[in-house]
Coordinates of C-alpha atoms in Angstrom, one line a residue:
X1 CA 85.8 130.8 83.3
X2 CA 84.9 129.0 86.7
X3 CA 87.8 129.4 89.1
X4 CA 87.2 125.9 90.3
X5 CA 88.3 124.7 86.8
X6 CA 91.8 125.9 87.3
X7 CA 92.5 122.9 89.7
X8 CA 90.8 120.6 87.2
X9 CA 93.0 121.7 84.4
X10 CA 96.3 121.4 86.4
X11 CA 95.3 118.0 87.7
X12 CA 94.7 116.6 84.2
X13 CA 97.9 118.1 83.0
X14 CA 99.8 116.4 85.8
X15 CA 98.1 113.0 85.5
X16 CA 98.0 112.9 81.7
X17 CA 94.9 110.9 82.2
X18 CA 91.2 112.0 82.6
X19 CA 90.3 108.8 84.3
X20 CA 93.0 109.2 87.0
X21 CA 92.5 112.9 87.4
X22 CA 88.7 112.4 87.8
X23 CA 89.4 109.8 90.6
X24 CA 91.8 112.4 92.5
X25 CA 89.1 115.1 91.9
X26 CA 86.3 112.9 93.0
X27 CA 84.2 113.8 89.9
X28 CA 83.0 111.6 86.9
X29 CA 85.1 111.4 83.8
X30 CA 82.5 112.9 81.6
X31 CA 82.1 115.8 84.0
X32 CA 85.8 116.5 84.0
X33 CA 86.0 116.3 80.1
X34 CA 83.2 118.7 79.9
X35 CA 85.0 121.1 82.3
X36 CA 88.1 120.9 80.2
X37 CA 86.1 121.7 77.1
X38 CA 84.8 124.9 78.8
X39 CA 88.5 126.0 79.5
X40 CA 89.4 125.3 75.9
X41 CA 86.2 127.4 74.7
X42 CA 87.4 130.2 77.0
X43 CA 90.9 130.4 75.4
X44 CA 89.4 129.6 71.9
X45 CA 92.0 126.9 71.2
X46 CA 92.8 123.3 71.8
X47 CA 94.8 122.9 75.0
X48 CA 95.2 119.1 75.1
X49 CA 95.6 116.4 72.4
X50 CA 94.6 112.9 72.9
X51 CA 96.6 109.6 72.1
X52 CA 96.2 106.0 73.0
X53 CA 98.7 106.7 75.8
X54 CA 96.7 109.5 77.5
X55 CA 96.0 113.2 77.2
X56 CA 98.8 115.8 76.7
X57 CA 99.2 119.5 76.6
X58 CA 99.6 121.4 73.3
X59 CA 102.1 124.2 73.1
X60 CA 99.1 126.6 74.0
X61 CA 98.2 124.3 76.8
X62 CA 101.7 124.5 78.2
X63 CA 101.4 128.4 78.2
X64 CA 98.1 128.2 79.9
X65 CA 99.4 125.7 82.5
X66 CA 102.4 127.8 83.4
X67 CA 100.2 130.9 84.1
X68 CA 97.4 129.0 85.8
X69 CA 100.0 127.6 88.4
X70 CA 100.9 131.1 89.2
X71 CA 97.2 132.2 89.4
X72 CA 96.3 129.2 91.7
X73 CA 99.3 130.0 94.0
X74 CA 98.3 133.8 94.0
X75 CA 94.8 132.8 95.1
X76 CA 96.2 130.5 97.8
X77 CA 98.5 133.3 99.0
X78 CA 95.5 135.8 99.2
X79 CA 93.2 133.4 100.9
X80 CA 95.9 132.6 103.6
X81 CA 96.5 136.4 104.0
X82 CA 93.0 137.1 104.6
X83 CA 92.5 134.1 106.9
X84 CA 95.5 135.1 109.1
X85 CA 94.1 138.6 109.4
X86 CA 90.7 137.4 110.8
X87 CA 91.4 134.2 112.5
X88 CA 94.3 132.9 114.6
X89 CA 92.9 129.4 115.0
X90 CA 94.8 126.5 113.4
X91 CA 92.6 124.2 111.4
X92 CA 93.9 120.6 111.5
X93 CA 92.8 117.9 109.3
X94 CA 93.1 114.3 110.4
X95 CA 92.6 110.7 109.1
X96 CA 90.1 108.6 111.3
X97 CA 92.9 106.0 112.0
X98 CA 95.0 108.8 113.6
X99 CA 92.2 110.3 115.8
X100 CA 91.0 106.7 116.8
X101 CA 94.1 106.0 119.1
X102 CA 96.7 108.7 118.8
X103 CA 94.9 111.8 120.0
X104 CA 93.1 110.7 123.2
X105 CA 95.5 112.4 125.5
X106 CA 96.0 115.5 123.3
X107 CA 92.4 116.7 122.6
X108 CA 92.3 119.1 125.6
X109 CA 95.7 120.5 124.8
X110 CA 94.7 121.2 121.2
X111 CA 91.4 122.8 122.2
X112 CA 93.2 125.0 124.7
X113 CA 95.5 126.1 121.8
X114 CA 92.6 127.0 119.4
X115 CA 93.1 123.9 117.2
X116 CA 90.1 123.2 115.1
X117 CA 89.9 119.5 114.1
X118 CA 88.5 118.2 110.9
X119 CA 88.3 114.5 110.1
X120 CA 88.1 113.0 106.6
X121 CA 88.4 109.4 105.3
X122 CA 91.6 109.7 103.2
X123 CA 94.7 111.8 102.6
X124 CA 93.6 113.0 99.1
X125 CA 90.5 114.8 100.5
X126 CA 92.5 116.4 103.3
X127 CA 95.1 117.5 100.7
X128 CA 92.3 119.2 98.6
X129 CA 91.1 121.0 101.7
X130 CA 94.7 122.1 102.3
X131 CA 95.0 123.2 98.6
X132 CA 91.8 125.2 98.8
X133 CA 92.8 126.9 102.1
X134 CA 90.1 125.3 104.2
X135 CA 92.6 123.8 106.6
X136 CA 96.1 124.7 107.6
X137 CA 97.8 121.5 108.5
X138 CA 96.9 117.9 107.8
X139 CA 98.0 114.6 109.5
X140 CA 98.1 112.0 106.6
X141 CA 99.9 109.5 104.4
X142 CA 103.3 111.3 103.5
X143 CA 104.7 108.3 101.6
X144 CA 103.5 109.3 98.1
X145 CA 103.5 113.1 98.6
X146 CA 106.3 114.9 97.0
X147 CA 105.3 118.4 96.2
X148 CA 108.2 120.9 96.8
X149 CA 105.8 123.6 97.8
X150 CA 104.7 121.8 101.0
X151 CA 106.5 121.1 104.3
X152 CA 106.4 117.6 105.8
X153 CA 107.2 116.4 109.4
X154 CA 107.3 112.6 110.0
X155 CA 105.2 111.4 112.9
X156 CA 105.1 107.6 112.7
X157 CA 105.1 104.6 110.5
X158 CA 102.5 101.8 110.4
X159 CA 102.3 98.3 108.7
X160 CA 99.7 97.4 106.2
X161 CA 97.5 94.6 107.3
X162 CA 95.3 92.0 105.6
X163 CA 92.0 91.3 107.2
X164 CA 90.3 88.0 106.4
X165 CA 87.8 85.6 107.7
X166 CA 88.6 82.3 109.5
X167 CA 87.0 80.3 106.6
X168 CA 89.1 82.1 103.8
X169 CA 91.7 79.5 103.5
X170 CA 94.5 81.9 104.4
X171 CA 96.7 80.5 107.1
X172 CA 96.9 82.8 110.2
X173 CA 100.7 83.8 110.0
X174 CA 102.2 86.8 111.4
X175 CA 103.0 87.8 107.7
X176 CA 101.2 86.9 104.4
X177 CA 102.9 87.0 101.0
X178 CA 101.9 89.6 98.5
X179 CA 101.2 87.0 95.9
X180 CA 98.4 85.8 97.9
X181 CA 96.4 88.8 96.9
X182 CA 95.8 87.4 93.4
X183 CA 93.7 84.6 94.9
X184 CA 91.1 86.8 96.4
X185 CA 88.8 89.6 95.8
X186 CA 89.9 92.7 97.6
X187 CA 87.4 95.2 99.1
X188 CA 88.5 98.9 99.3
X189 CA 86.7 102.2 99.8
X190 CA 85.2 104.1 96.8
X191 CA 88.1 106.4 95.4
X192 CA 89.7 108.5 96.5
X193 CA 91.1 106.0 98.9
X194 CA 94.6 105.8 100.6
X195 CA 94.6 101.9 100.4
X196 CA 93.6 102.0 96.7
X197 CA 96.4 104.5 96.0
X198 CA 98.8 102.2 97.9
X199 CA 97.7 99.1 95.8
X200 CA 98.0 101.0 92.5
X201 CA 101.5 102.3 93.4
X202 CA 102.9 98.9 94.6
X203 CA 101.0 96.2 92.8
X204 CA 99.9 97.8 89.3
X205 CA 101.4 94.9 87.4
X206 CA 99.3 92.3 89.3
X207 CA 95.9 91.4 88.0
X208 CA 94.0 92.0 91.3
X209 CA 90.2 91.8 91.6
X210 CA 89.2 95.0 93.5
X211 CA 85.7 95.8 94.5
X212 CA 84.7 99.3 96.0
X213 CA 82.5 99.7 99.0
X214 CA 81.1 102.9 100.4
X215 CA 82.2 102.4 104.1
X216 CA 84.4 100.3 106.3
X217 CA 81.4 98.6 108.0
X218 CA 80.2 97.1 104.6
X219 CA 83.8 96.1 103.7
X220 CA 84.3 94.2 107.1
X221 CA 80.8 92.6 106.7
X222 CA 81.8 91.2 103.3
X223 CA 85.0 89.9 104.6
X224 CA 83.3 88.3 107.5
X225 CA 81.0 86.4 105.3
X226 CA 84.0 85.2 103.3
X227 CA 83.4 87.1 100.1
X228 CA 87.0 88.5 99.9
X229 CA 89.7 90.3 102.0
X230 CA 90.7 93.8 102.6
X231 CA 93.9 95.8 103.2
X232 CA 94.0 98.4 106.0
X233 CA 96.7 100.4 107.9
X234 CA 97.4 98.8 111.3
X235 CA 95.9 101.7 113.2
X236 CA 92.4 100.7 111.9
X237 CA 92.6 97.2 113.1
X238 CA 91.0 98.4 116.3
X239 CA 87.7 98.5 114.3
X240 CA 87.8 94.7 113.7
X241 CA 89.1 93.3 117.0
X242 CA 85.5 92.4 118.1
X243 CA 84.4 90.9 114.7
X244 CA 86.1 87.6 115.0
X245 CA 88.3 88.3 111.9
X246 CA 91.9 87.3 111.3
X247 CA 94.6 90.0 110.8
X248 CA 98.0 89.5 109.5
X249 CA 100.8 91.8 108.2
X250 CA 101.1 92.3 104.4
X251 CA 104.8 91.4 103.6
X252 CA 107.0 94.2 104.5
X253 CA 104.7 97.0 103.3
X254 CA 104.1 100.0 105.5
X255 CA 103.3 103.7 105.2
X256 CA 104.6 107.0 106.8
X257 CA 102.1 109.2 108.5
X258 CA 103.0 112.7 109.2
X259 CA 102.2 116.5 109.1
X260 CA 101.7 118.4 105.7
X261 CA 101.3 122.1 105.4
X262 CA 102.4 125.3 103.7
X263 CA 103.7 127.0 106.8
X264 CA 106.5 125.5 108.6
X265 CA 106.1 127.4 111.8
X266 CA 102.4 126.2 112.0
X267 CA 103.6 122.6 111.4
X268 CA 106.1 122.7 114.2
X269 CA 103.5 124.2 116.6
X270 CA 101.1 121.3 115.8
X271 CA 103.9 118.7 116.1
X272 CA 104.6 119.9 119.6
X273 CA 101.2 119.3 120.7
X274 CA 101.0 115.6 119.4
X275 CA 101.5 112.6 121.8
X276 CA 104.6 110.6 121.7
X277 CA 104.1 107.5 119.2

């Protein structure tokens, strides 16, 4: 059995949904379904059963999950042990929004302390790197992350903002009500995406029209031509300041950004190097 399939199996068991798990794993649903079938063939039994409500573990599936969780942790521990024996550098994963305006005065200090910086577009991808042992600490959205196996350290909070064109019909107020979202197409990045995760968590009961785009530039271009609106963390508003677009706070919604990692000492060391925010 492919070792990579262990994480796929665990994610499907956690989500109880192939579609949701495939979004988080950044693979297609048919490909994920095929991987699950490979695992079932390996163990020569059904590990899941499907209903209209989702996909759930059988009794044998629960046994496999319990043991695969141990296997996954053992692999992580082994990889960490090997890494620490050959490399003393700290590998730090960042969101673009953090690196844009928070790190300017800290880059030299980090480089002097053997900090290697890796930037990804969203927290989910950073977390996958963390789970796989590719990086040691990430700075990302900690609002929805509740794993008891990780350490967290709060850094700052930031508002969610609506970006819209001057001819959108929206009144340029300091804050715009959430109900307004129902009247507009909302552009977000193709999953996995922090903003999309925020929308699904907070507005799942609203029938919102959402369209995916591959990059922020195409999102802002579509908004500028009046095709819809977008929601972004406040730290990304520096990207639209020269585009003649309107920006308003989305109700009282915000997110917490912080450090996430398996090693508390490493977390604390990185925190000491960060600028005051």
